[in-house]
Tab-separated table of C-alpha atoms in Angstrom:
chain	number	residue	atom	x	y	z
A	16	MET	CA	6.126	-23.563	9.162
A	17	THR	CA	8.432	-20.561	9.186
A	18	ASN	CA	7.871	-17.564	6.947
A	19	TYR	CA	10.634	-15.256	5.753
A	20	ILE	CA	10.797	-11.564	4.903
A	21	TYR	CA	13.245	-11.048	2.052
A	22	MET	CA	14.915	-8.385	-0.055
A	23	THR	CA	16.258	-9.155	-3.491
A	24	GLU	CA	19.813	-8.847	-4.679
A	25	ASP	CA	20.936	-8.591	-8.270
A	26	ARG	CA	24.041	-8.871	-10.331
A	27	VAL	CA	24.387	-5.159	-11.077
A	28	THR	CA	28.109	-4.628	-10.794
A	29	ASP	CA	28.167	-0.938	-11.647
A	30	LYS	CA	28.317	0.649	-8.200
A	31	TYR	CA	27.607	3.987	-9.856
A	32	ALA	CA	24.274	2.823	-11.292
A	33	GLU	CA	21.593	5.407	-10.681
A	34	SER	CA	18.958	2.841	-9.757
A	35	VAL	CA	18.346	-0.875	-9.637
A	36	ILE	CA	15.196	-2.970	-9.632
A	37	PHE	CA	14.292	-4.131	-6.145
A	38	LYS	CA	11.678	-6.310	-4.500
A	39	ALA	CA	10.867	-7.252	-0.935
A	40	GLY	CA	8.156	-9.461	0.478
A	41	TYR	CA	7.489	-12.668	2.335
A	42	THR	CA	7.838	-16.269	1.336
A	43	LYS	CA	7.910	-19.706	2.890
A	44	HIS	CA	10.839	-20.785	0.704
A	45	PRO	CA	13.461	-18.080	-0.059
A	46	LYS	CA	15.563	-20.201	-2.424
A	47	GLN	CA	12.522	-21.373	-4.392
A	48	ARG	CA	11.151	-17.822	-4.568
A	49	SER	CA	14.524	-16.682	-5.832
A	50	GLU	CA	14.086	-18.930	-8.853
A	51	GLN	CA	10.658	-17.395	-9.594
A	52	LEU	CA	11.756	-13.748	-9.658
A	53	LYS	CA	12.715	-13.654	-13.338
A	54	GLN	CA	9.269	-14.857	-14.375
A	55	ALA	CA	7.514	-12.515	-11.927
A	56	ALA	CA	9.387	-9.495	-13.289
A	57	ARG	CA	8.713	-10.461	-16.890
A	58	ARG	CA	5.010	-10.846	-16.110
A	59	THR	CA	4.670	-7.762	-13.903
A	60	ILE	CA	6.990	-5.110	-15.365
A	61	GLY	CA	7.852	-6.619	-18.728
A	62	GLN	CA	11.584	-6.659	-18.038
A	63	GLU	CA	14.250	-9.298	-17.669
A	64	VAL	CA	15.913	-9.179	-14.273
A	65	SER	CA	18.803	-10.992	-12.745
A	66	MET	CA	17.634	-11.122	-9.135
A	67	LYS	CA	18.142	-13.617	-6.370
A	68	ILE	CA	17.423	-14.055	-2.693
A	69	CYS	CA	20.653	-15.065	-1.090
A	70	ASN	CA	21.804	-12.996	1.891
A	71	TYR	CA	18.946	-10.708	2.820
A	72	TYR	CA	16.110	-12.641	4.379
A	73	ILE	CA	15.039	-13.147	7.949
A	74	ALA	CA	12.852	-15.800	9.555
A	75	ILE	CA	9.675	-14.747	11.264
A	76	HIS	CA	8.499	-17.584	13.403
A	77	THR	CA	4.769	-17.335	12.895
A	78	ASP	CA	2.293	-19.103	10.692
A	79	ASN	CA	-0.333	-16.481	11.399
A	80	LYS	CA	-1.137	-14.913	8.017
A	81	ALA	CA	-2.273	-11.629	9.558
A	82	ASP	CA	0.980	-11.253	11.524
A	83	THR	CA	3.074	-12.155	8.479
A	84	ARG	CA	1.186	-9.693	6.287
A	85	PHE	CA	1.551	-6.945	8.906
A	86	ILE	CA	5.317	-7.463	9.133
A	87	GLU	CA	5.663	-7.544	5.350
A	88	GLN	CA	3.635	-4.340	4.951
A	89	TYR	CA	5.631	-2.611	7.687
A	90	VAL	CA	8.906	-3.393	5.906
A	91	LEU	CA	7.471	-2.356	2.527
A	92	ARG	CA	6.280	0.976	3.950
A	93	ARG	CA	9.756	1.622	5.352
A	94	ILE	CA	11.311	0.878	1.958
A	95	MET	CA	8.869	3.147	0.148
A	96	ARG	CA	9.931	6.050	2.396
A	97	ARG	CA	13.450	5.978	0.987
A	98	PRO	CA	14.127	9.077	-1.136
A	99	THR	CA	15.150	7.305	-4.355
A	100	VAL	CA	12.348	4.734	-4.537
A	101	HIS	CA	10.133	4.718	-7.605
A	102	LYS	CA	7.305	2.198	-7.702
A	103	LEU	CA	7.160	0.137	-10.911
A	104	SER	CA	4.313	-2.187	-9.928
A	105	LYS	CA	2.666	-3.624	-6.852
A	106	GLU	CA	5.696	-5.880	-6.419
A	107	PHE	CA	8.683	-4.077	-7.910
A	108	CYS	CA	10.360	-0.711	-7.513
A	109	THR	CA	13.607	0.964	-8.445
A	110	ILE	CA	15.992	2.261	-5.813
A	111	SER	CA	19.520	3.642	-5.734
A	112	PRO	CA	22.209	1.125	-4.736
A	113	LYS	CA	23.040	3.276	-1.695
A	114	GLN	CA	19.425	3.308	-0.494
A	115	ARG	CA	19.113	-0.408	-1.197
A	116	GLN	CA	22.094	-1.018	1.081
A	117	TYR	CA	20.363	1.084	3.738
A	118	CYS	CA	17.345	-1.233	3.434
A	119	TYR	CA	19.546	-4.326	3.701
A	120	ASP	CA	21.179	-2.877	6.804
A	121	HIS	CA	17.791	-2.186	8.402
A	122	LEU	CA	15.920	-5.379	7.489
A	123	GLU	CA	16.405	-7.022	10.873
A	124	ILE	CA	15.619	-3.791	12.716
A	125	TRP	CA	12.391	-3.251	10.775
A	126	VAL	CA	11.230	-6.845	11.235
A	127	THR	CA	11.939	-6.620	14.971
A	128	GLU	CA	10.037	-3.323	15.218
A	129	ALA	CA	7.052	-4.761	13.363
A	130	MET	CA	6.996	-7.878	15.536
A	131	LYS	CA	7.051	-5.731	18.695
A	132	ILE	CA	4.210	-3.552	17.400
A	133	ARG	CA	2.190	-6.610	16.426
A	134	GLY	CA	3.015	-8.417	19.658
A	135	SER	CA	4.396	-11.440	17.808
């Protein structure tokens, strides 16, 4: 089965928003995971969110849990290096819309780098 590394999108329309809630990770089913985000945020950070996984996910063709975890952690570390990131919980952070776009733009690059390092 294929795993996917994803980054969430939301319905924040104010392009001048200082920060937005953001999440990245891995899943076997991006569309199904998208439906679970509201509950996960309520449980984890006590907030209602309007997130989805629609455009920003990439298949990693491995079922090896160690490889998948390595790739996920590599991407998460790259996200956490962004200057506007503030960790809210193990799963969620806030980030500026501009930095979030940077992450979207680099998702494929980061996954490819991690796969090369891991030898996947």
